[in-house]
PDB file of C-alpha atoms in Angstrom:
ATOM      1  CA  MET Z   1       0.140   0.148   0.038  1.00 43.00           C
ATOM      2  CA  ALA Z   2       1.082   3.530  -0.380  1.00 44.00           C
ATOM      3  CA  VAL Z   3       1.566   6.089   1.823  1.00 45.00           C
ATOM      4  CA  GLN Z   4      -0.807   8.602   0.735  1.00 50.00           C
ATOM      5  CA  ARG Z   5      -0.926  11.932   3.595  1.00 68.00           C
ATOM      6  CA  LEU Z   6      -4.504  12.685   4.906  1.00 85.00           C
ATOM      7  CA  ASN Z   7      -5.566  13.983   7.602  1.00 93.00           C
ATOM      8  CA  ARG Z   8      -7.167  13.694  10.750  1.00 94.00           C
ATOM      9  CA  ASP Z   9     -10.415  15.324   9.280  1.00 95.00           C
ATOM     10  CA  ARG Z  10     -10.633  13.002   6.581  1.00 96.00           C
ATOM     11  CA  LEU Z  11      -9.606  10.452   8.274  1.00 97.00           C
ATOM     12  CA  VAL Z  12     -12.648  10.411  10.427  1.00 98.00           C
ATOM     13  CA  ALA Z  13     -14.737  10.251   7.669  1.00 98.00           C
ATOM     14  CA  ILE Z  14     -13.322   7.269   5.920  1.00 98.00           C
ATOM     15  CA  ALA Z  15     -13.443   5.621   9.200  1.00 98.00           C
ATOM     16  CA  HIS Z  16     -17.566   6.962   9.359  1.00 99.00           C
ATOM     17  CA  GLY Z  17     -17.735   5.174   6.093  1.00 98.00           C
ATOM     18  CA  TYR Z  18     -16.092   2.426   6.683  1.00 98.00           C
ATOM     19  CA  VAL Z  19     -19.323   1.870  10.192  1.00 99.00           C
ATOM     20  CA  ALA Z  20     -21.932   3.140   7.505  1.00 98.00           C
ATOM     21  CA  GLU Z  21     -21.207  -0.563   5.665  1.00 98.00           C
ATOM     22  CA  ASN Z  22     -20.228  -3.116   8.640  1.00 98.00           C
ATOM     23  CA  GLY Z  23     -20.535  -1.359  11.978  1.00 97.00           C
ATOM     24  CA  LEU Z  24     -18.994   0.151  15.136  1.00 98.00           C
ATOM     25  CA  ASP Z  25     -18.115  -3.627  15.861  1.00 97.00           C
ATOM     26  CA  ALA Z  26     -15.956  -4.253  13.155  1.00 98.00           C
ATOM     27  CA  LEU Z  27     -13.973  -0.958  13.164  1.00 98.00           C
ATOM     28  CA  THR Z  28      -9.712  -1.515  13.959  1.00 96.00           C
ATOM     29  CA  VAL Z  29      -6.993   0.693  12.928  1.00 95.00           C
ATOM     30  CA  ARG Z  30      -5.986  -2.254  11.041  1.00 95.00           C
ATOM     31  CA  ARG Z  31      -9.126  -1.731   9.015  1.00 97.00           C
ATOM     32  CA  LEU Z  32      -9.394   1.507   9.046  1.00 97.00           C
ATOM     33  CA  ALA Z  33      -5.690   1.829   7.597  1.00 96.00           C
ATOM     34  CA  ALA Z  34      -7.126  -1.047   4.438  1.00 97.00           C
ATOM     35  CA  ALA Z  35      -9.762   1.301   3.548  1.00 97.00           C
ATOM     36  CA  ALA Z  36      -7.671   4.965   3.624  1.00 96.00           C
ATOM     37  CA  ASP Z  37      -5.477   2.483   1.694  1.00 94.00           C
ATOM     38  CA  VAL Z  38      -2.127   3.254   4.000  1.00 93.00           C
ATOM     39  CA  THR Z  39       0.089   1.574   7.207  1.00 92.00           C
ATOM     40  CA  PRO Z  40      -1.534   0.644   9.801  1.00 92.00           C
ATOM     41  CA  GLY Z  41       1.887   2.852  11.202  1.00 91.00           C
ATOM     42  CA  ALA Z  42       0.723   6.179   9.679  1.00 91.00           C
ATOM     43  CA  LEU Z  43      -1.883   5.539  11.558  1.00 93.00           C
ATOM     44  CA  TYR Z  44      -1.399   6.225  14.973  1.00 91.00           C
ATOM     45  CA  LYS Z  45       0.746   9.812  14.290  1.00 89.00           C
ATOM     46  CA  HIS Z  46      -3.068  10.243  14.715  1.00 94.00           C
ATOM     47  CA  PHE Z  47      -4.735   7.909  16.641  1.00 94.00           C
ATOM     48  CA  ARG Z  48      -2.994   5.822  19.260  1.00 92.00           C
ATOM     49  CA  ASP Z  49      -6.069   3.445  19.620  1.00 94.00           C
ATOM     50  CA  LYS Z  50      -9.422   2.893  18.692  1.00 94.00           C
ATOM     51  CA  ARG Z  51     -10.732   4.510  21.771  1.00 95.00           C
ATOM     52  CA  ASP Z  52      -8.293   7.355  20.722  1.00 95.00           C
ATOM     53  CA  LEU Z  53     -10.065   6.628  17.708  1.00 96.00           C
ATOM     54  CA  GLN Z  54     -13.666   6.665  19.064  1.00 97.00           C
ATOM     55  CA  ARG Z  55     -13.328  10.149  20.640  1.00 96.00           C
ATOM     56  CA  ALA Z  56     -12.115  11.859  17.604  1.00 97.00           C
ATOM     57  CA  LEU Z  57     -15.013   9.860  15.681  1.00 98.00           C
ATOM     58  CA  ALA Z  58     -17.752  11.199  18.485  1.00 98.00           C
ATOM     59  CA  ASP Z  59     -16.644  14.574  18.446  1.00 97.00           C
ATOM     60  CA  SER Z  60     -17.820  14.724  14.333  1.00 98.00           C
ATOM     61  CA  VAL Z  61     -20.484  13.781  15.337  1.00 98.00           C
ATOM     62  CA  TYR Z  62     -21.397  15.526  18.453  1.00 98.00           C
ATOM     63  CA  ALA Z  63     -19.694  18.743  15.428  1.00 98.00           C
ATOM     64  CA  THR Z  64     -23.167  18.199  13.368  1.00 98.00           C
ATOM     65  CA  ILE Z  65     -24.968  19.847  16.144  1.00 98.00           C
ATOM     66  CA  ASP Z  66     -26.909  23.613  15.152  1.00 96.00           C
ATOM     67  CA  LEU Z  67     -26.310  25.020  18.019  1.00 96.00           C
ATOM     68  CA  ASP Z  68     -27.836  28.639  17.596  1.00 95.00           C
ATOM     69  CA  GLY Z  69     -31.233  29.619  18.940  1.00 94.00           C
ATOM     70  CA  LEU Z  70     -31.268  28.203  21.789  1.00 95.00           C
ATOM     71  CA  GLY Z  71     -31.770  30.945  23.813  1.00 88.00           C
ATOM     72  CA  LEU Z  72     -28.550  31.369  26.339  1.00 92.00           C
ATOM     73  CA  ASP Z  73     -29.783  35.250  27.539  1.00 92.00           C
ATOM     74  CA  SER Z  74     -33.488  33.547  28.999  1.00 94.00           C
ATOM     75  CA  PRO Z  75     -33.033  30.008  29.216  1.00 96.00           C
ATOM     76  CA  GLN Z  76     -36.223  27.913  28.906  1.00 96.00           C
ATOM     77  CA  ALA Z  77     -37.071  24.101  29.354  1.00 96.00           C
ATOM     78  CA  ASP Z  78     -37.875  24.778  26.171  1.00 96.00           C
ATOM     79  CA  GLN Z  79     -34.709  25.080  24.676  1.00 97.00           C
ATOM     80  CA  ILE Z  80     -33.834  22.000  27.163  1.00 98.00           C
ATOM     81  CA  ILE Z  81     -34.782  19.965  25.330  1.00 98.00           C
ATOM     82  CA  GLU Z  82     -34.769  21.393  21.611  1.00 98.00           C
ATOM     83  CA  CYS Z  83     -30.604  21.016  22.883  1.00 98.00           C
ATOM     84  CA  CYS Z  84     -31.443  17.677  23.862  1.00 98.00           C
ATOM     85  CA  ALA Z  85     -33.187  16.765  20.710  1.00 98.00           C
ATOM     86  CA  ARG Z  86     -30.551  17.782  19.083  1.00 98.00           C
ATOM     87  CA  MET Z  87     -28.328  16.221  20.655  1.00 98.00           C
ATOM     88  CA  ARG Z  88     -30.348  12.812  19.078  1.00 99.00           C
ATOM     89  CA  GLN Z  89     -30.331  14.141  15.961  1.00 98.00           C
ATOM     90  CA  ALA Z  90     -27.052  14.066  14.966  1.00 98.00           C
ATOM     91  CA  MET Z  91     -26.308  10.692  16.308  1.00 99.00           C
ATOM     92  CA  LEU Z  92     -29.139   9.326  14.757  1.00 99.00           C
ATOM     93  CA  GLY Z  93     -27.150  10.855  11.157  1.00 98.00           C
ATOM     94  CA  PHE Z  94     -24.580   7.706  12.137  1.00 99.00           C
ATOM     95  CA  ARG Z  95     -24.938   4.121  12.377  1.00 98.00           C
ATOM     96  CA  ASP Z  96     -24.273   3.108  15.838  1.00 98.00           C
ATOM     97  CA  GLY Z  97     -23.536   7.131  17.236  1.00 98.00           C
ATOM     98  CA  GLY Z  98     -25.069   6.721  20.461  1.00 98.00           C
ATOM     99  CA  ARG Z  99     -22.782   3.628  20.463  1.00 98.00           C
ATOM    100  CA  ILE Z 100     -19.664   6.070  18.779  1.00 98.00           C
ATOM    101  CA  VAL Z 101     -20.416   8.785  21.815  1.00 97.00           C
ATOM    102  CA  ALA Z 102     -20.861   6.661  24.767  1.00 96.00           C
ATOM    103  CA  GLY Z 103     -18.590   6.443  27.054  1.00 90.00           C
ATOM    104  CA  SER Z 104     -16.601   8.474  25.060  1.00 90.00           C
ATOM    105  CA  TYR Z 105     -15.829  11.261  26.959  1.00 89.00           C
ATOM    106  CA  ALA Z 106     -13.577  13.007  23.116  1.00 88.00           C
ATOM    107  CA  PRO Z 107     -11.926  16.528  25.103  1.00 89.00           C
ATOM    108  CA  PHE Z 108     -12.067  18.219  21.685  1.00 93.00           C
ATOM    109  CA  ALA Z 109     -14.224  21.175  21.488  1.00 95.00           C
ATOM    110  CA  ALA Z 110     -17.656  20.037  20.065  1.00 95.00           C
ATOM    111  CA  THR Z 111     -18.060  17.651  22.935  1.00 94.00           C
ATOM    112  CA  VAL Z 112     -16.837  20.587  25.188  1.00 95.00           C
ATOM    113  CA  ALA Z 113     -19.095  23.135  23.315  1.00 96.00           C
ATOM    114  CA  ILE Z 114     -22.453  20.998  23.804  1.00 96.00           C
ATOM    115  CA  SER Z 115     -21.233  19.814  27.383  1.00 95.00           C
ATOM    116  CA  THR Z 116     -20.950  23.582  27.497  1.00 96.00           C
ATOM    117  CA  THR Z 117     -23.825  24.462  26.210  1.00 97.00           C
ATOM    118  CA  LEU Z 118     -26.631  21.998  28.399  1.00 98.00           C
ATOM    119  CA  ARG Z 119     -24.874  23.441  31.518  1.00 97.00           C
ATOM    120  CA  LYS Z 120     -25.495  27.449  30.686  1.00 97.00           C
ATOM    121  CA  LEU Z 121     -29.401  26.650  29.482  1.00 98.00           C
ATOM    122  CA  LEU Z 122     -29.713  24.789  32.819  1.00 98.00           C
ATOM    123  CA  ALA Z 123     -27.753  26.878  35.683  1.00 98.00           C
ATOM    124  CA  PRO Z 124     -30.866  29.170  35.826  1.00 97.00           C
ATOM    125  CA  LEU Z 125     -33.136  27.250  35.570  1.00 98.00           C
ATOM    126  CA  VAL Z 126     -32.226  24.136  38.451  1.00 98.00           C
ATOM    127  CA  ILE Z 127     -34.252  24.169  41.848  1.00 97.00           C
ATOM    128  CA  ALA Z 128     -31.823  23.390  45.218  1.00 95.00           C
ATOM    129  CA  PRO Z 129     -30.827  20.382  46.171  1.00 96.00           C
ATOM    130  CA  PHE Z 130     -29.714  19.673  42.773  1.00 97.00           C
ATOM    131  CA  ASP Z 131     -27.499  21.058  40.217  1.00 96.00           C
ATOM    132  CA  ALA Z 132     -27.038  21.460  36.309  1.00 98.00           C
ATOM    133  CA  GLY Z 133     -24.410  19.537  36.606  1.00 97.00           C
ATOM    134  CA  ASP Z 134     -26.457  16.352  38.395  1.00 96.00           C
ATOM    135  CA  ILE Z 135     -29.047  17.558  35.432  1.00 98.00           C
ATOM    136  CA  ALA Z 136     -26.536  17.499  32.719  1.00 98.00           C
ATOM    137  CA  PHE Z 137     -25.543  14.252  33.534  1.00 97.00           C
ATOM    138  CA  ALA Z 138     -29.057  12.564  33.544  1.00 98.00           C
ATOM    139  CA  LEU Z 139     -30.381  14.497  30.468  1.00 98.00           C
ATOM    140  CA  ARG Z 140     -28.216  12.893  28.158  1.00 98.00           C
ATOM    141  CA  ASN Z 141     -27.211   9.675  29.612  1.00 97.00           C
ATOM    142  CA  PHE Z 142     -31.055   9.195  28.966  1.00 98.00           C
ATOM    143  CA  THR Z 143     -30.524  10.514  25.373  1.00 98.00           C
ATOM    144  CA  LEU Z 144     -27.426   8.354  25.253  1.00 98.00           C
ATOM    145  CA  GLY Z 145     -29.371   5.396  26.248  1.00 98.00           C
ATOM    146  CA  PHE Z 146     -32.683   5.644  24.006  1.00 98.00           C
ATOM    147  CA  VAL Z 147     -30.742   6.660  21.421  1.00 98.00           C
ATOM    148  CA  ILE Z 148     -28.627   3.430  21.732  1.00 98.00           C
ATOM    149  CA  GLU Z 149     -31.546   1.147  22.090  1.00 96.00           C
ATOM    150  CA  GLU Z 150     -33.708   3.295  18.736  1.00 97.00           C
ATOM    151  CA  GLN Z 151     -30.582   2.112  17.002  1.00 98.00           C
ATOM    152  CA  ALA Z 152     -30.616  -1.162  17.976  1.00 96.00           C
ATOM    153  CA  TYR Z 153     -34.726  -1.225  17.032  1.00 95.00           C
ATOM    154  CA  LEU Z 154     -34.189   0.726  14.172  1.00 94.00           C
ATOM    155  CA  ALA Z 155     -31.134  -2.523  13.148  1.00 94.00           C
ATOM    156  CA  LEU Z 156     -33.302  -5.675  14.640  1.00 93.00           C
ATOM    157  CA  THR Z 157     -35.855  -3.957  12.114  1.00 94.00           C
ATOM    158  CA  ALA Z 158     -33.986  -3.911   8.590  1.00 92.00           C
ATOM    159  CA  SER Z 159     -33.052  -6.927   9.515  1.00 92.00           C
ATOM    160  CA  GLY Z 160     -36.347  -8.815   9.854  1.00 93.00           C
ATOM    161  CA  GLU Z 161     -35.827  -9.727  13.759  1.00 93.00           C
ATOM    162  CA  TRP Z 162     -37.812  -6.921  15.220  1.00 89.00           C
ATOM    163  CA  ASP Z 163     -41.185  -9.067  15.187  1.00 85.00           C
ATOM    164  CA  GLY Z 164     -40.155 -12.309  16.082  1.00 88.00           C
ATOM    165  CA  LEU Z 165     -38.619 -10.906  19.439  1.00 86.00           C
ATOM    166  CA  VAL Z 166     -41.781  -8.864  20.345  1.00 83.00           C
ATOM    167  CA  ALA Z 167     -43.588 -12.627  19.867  1.00 83.00           C
ATOM    168  CA  LYS Z 168     -41.288 -13.621  21.813  1.00 83.00           C
ATOM    169  CA  VAL Z 169     -41.040 -11.443  25.277  1.00 77.00           C
ATOM    170  CA  ARG Z 170     -44.550 -11.437  24.404  1.00 77.00           C
ATOM    171  CA  ALA Z 171     -44.676 -14.962  25.332  1.00 81.00           C
ATOM    172  CA  GLY Z 172     -42.681 -14.690  27.560  1.00 77.00           C
ATOM    173  CA  SER Z 173     -44.793 -11.841  29.522  1.00 69.00           C
ATOM    174  CA  PRO Z 174     -48.391 -11.276  28.700  1.00 62.00           C
ATOM    175  CA  SER Z 175     -49.706  -8.928  31.768  1.00 59.00           C
ATOM    176  CA  THR Z 176     -47.080  -6.696  29.053  1.00 54.00           C
ATOM    177  CA  SER Z 177     -48.866  -7.777  25.829  1.00 51.00           C
ATOM    178  CA  HIS Z 178     -51.386  -4.499  26.063  1.00 52.00           C
ATOM    179  CA  SER Z 179     -49.488  -2.071  27.749  1.00 57.00           C
ATOM    180  CA  GLY Z 180     -48.658   1.446  25.701  1.00 61.00           C
ATOM    181  CA  SER Z 181     -45.783   2.204  28.218  1.00 60.00           C
ATOM    182  CA  ASP Z 182     -43.352  -0.780  27.385  1.00 73.00           C
ATOM    183  CA  GLY Z 183     -40.180  -0.693  25.794  1.00 79.00           C
ATOM    184  CA  VAL Z 184     -42.115  -2.150  22.547  1.00 78.00           C
ATOM    185  CA  ALA Z 185     -44.465   0.573  22.749  1.00 79.00           C
ATOM    186  CA  ILE Z 186     -41.667   3.497  23.063  1.00 82.00           C
ATOM    187  CA  LEU Z 187     -39.650   1.908  20.885  1.00 86.00           C
ATOM    188  CA  SER Z 188     -42.579   1.178  18.195  1.00 85.00           C
ATOM    189  CA  GLY Z 189     -44.665   4.388  18.837  1.00 89.00           C
ATOM    190  CA  ASP Z 190     -43.761   7.658  18.127  1.00 92.00           C
ATOM    191  CA  ARG Z 191     -40.375   7.734  18.987  1.00 96.00           C
ATOM    192  CA  ASP Z 192     -39.549  12.522  19.185  1.00 96.00           C
ATOM    193  CA  ALA Z 193     -43.437  12.126  21.403  1.00 95.00           C
ATOM    194  CA  ARG Z 194     -41.655   9.213  24.110  1.00 95.00           C
ATOM    195  CA  PHE Z 195     -38.220  11.568  24.481  1.00 97.00           C
ATOM    196  CA  ARG Z 196     -39.623  14.400  24.353  1.00 97.00           C
ATOM    197  CA  ALA Z 197     -41.148  13.325  27.623  1.00 95.00           C
ATOM    198  CA  GLY Z 198     -38.584  11.723  29.177  1.00 97.00           C
ATOM    199  CA  LEU Z 199     -36.611  14.363  29.239  1.00 98.00           C
ATOM    200  CA  ALA Z 200     -39.875  16.068  30.885  1.00 97.00           C
ATOM    201  CA  ALA Z 201     -40.066  13.324  33.097  1.00 97.00           C
ATOM    202  CA  ILE Z 202     -36.157  14.012  34.345  1.00 98.00           C
ATOM    203  CA  LEU Z 203     -36.493  17.712  34.620  1.00 98.00           C
ATOM    204  CA  THR Z 204     -40.240  18.488  36.121  1.00 98.00           C
ATOM    205  CA  GLY Z 205     -38.916  19.365  40.063  1.00 97.00           C
ATOM    206  CA  THR Z 206     -35.320  19.765  38.571  1.00 98.00           C
ATOM    207  CA  VAL Z 207     -35.709  23.358  37.580  1.00 98.00           C
ATOM    208  CA  GLU Z 208     -38.070  26.289  37.566  1.00 93.00           C
TER     209      GLU Z 208
END
């Protein structure tokens, strides 16, 4: 393979393309090198290992979030929900986007920007004894978890496995077969509304 001069951003884009085709679990630094047509050694000046690569991928996901118009000068609860909704949409824009971001703790600009924005929206609204950082962490984790479950559902639906799994769940738990609030109903129904309802539940009693 001929060593090409590729910058970090281009390699991140190639990595996202690889994940789109093969999934996050299949991604390794060596496989990224093959996809980029370079030697593995050429990548290590950009990424120490897969975790470092994943942090770069996570930051590039967050970089797609439009933070304009969120009203940092006069925050309201609706703007907090909108901020989280934009986080969700950004992650849904990438295959395995939720899993890419989860646990990455990327120390890069876009990640810092969304975290700072969420805390600034919360700071003047949080009710004691709660703290803006604690509520921001809860909202972020709910958003991540929802997206991970959502993308798993979408993958199972695309592969034709969902209906069979649901049938087994229903057979094993008949008491939930007509529930409108179990996980199956939430994922297969209006996910936008359910997502916002979950955020509202976290904010109820914690913000003004």
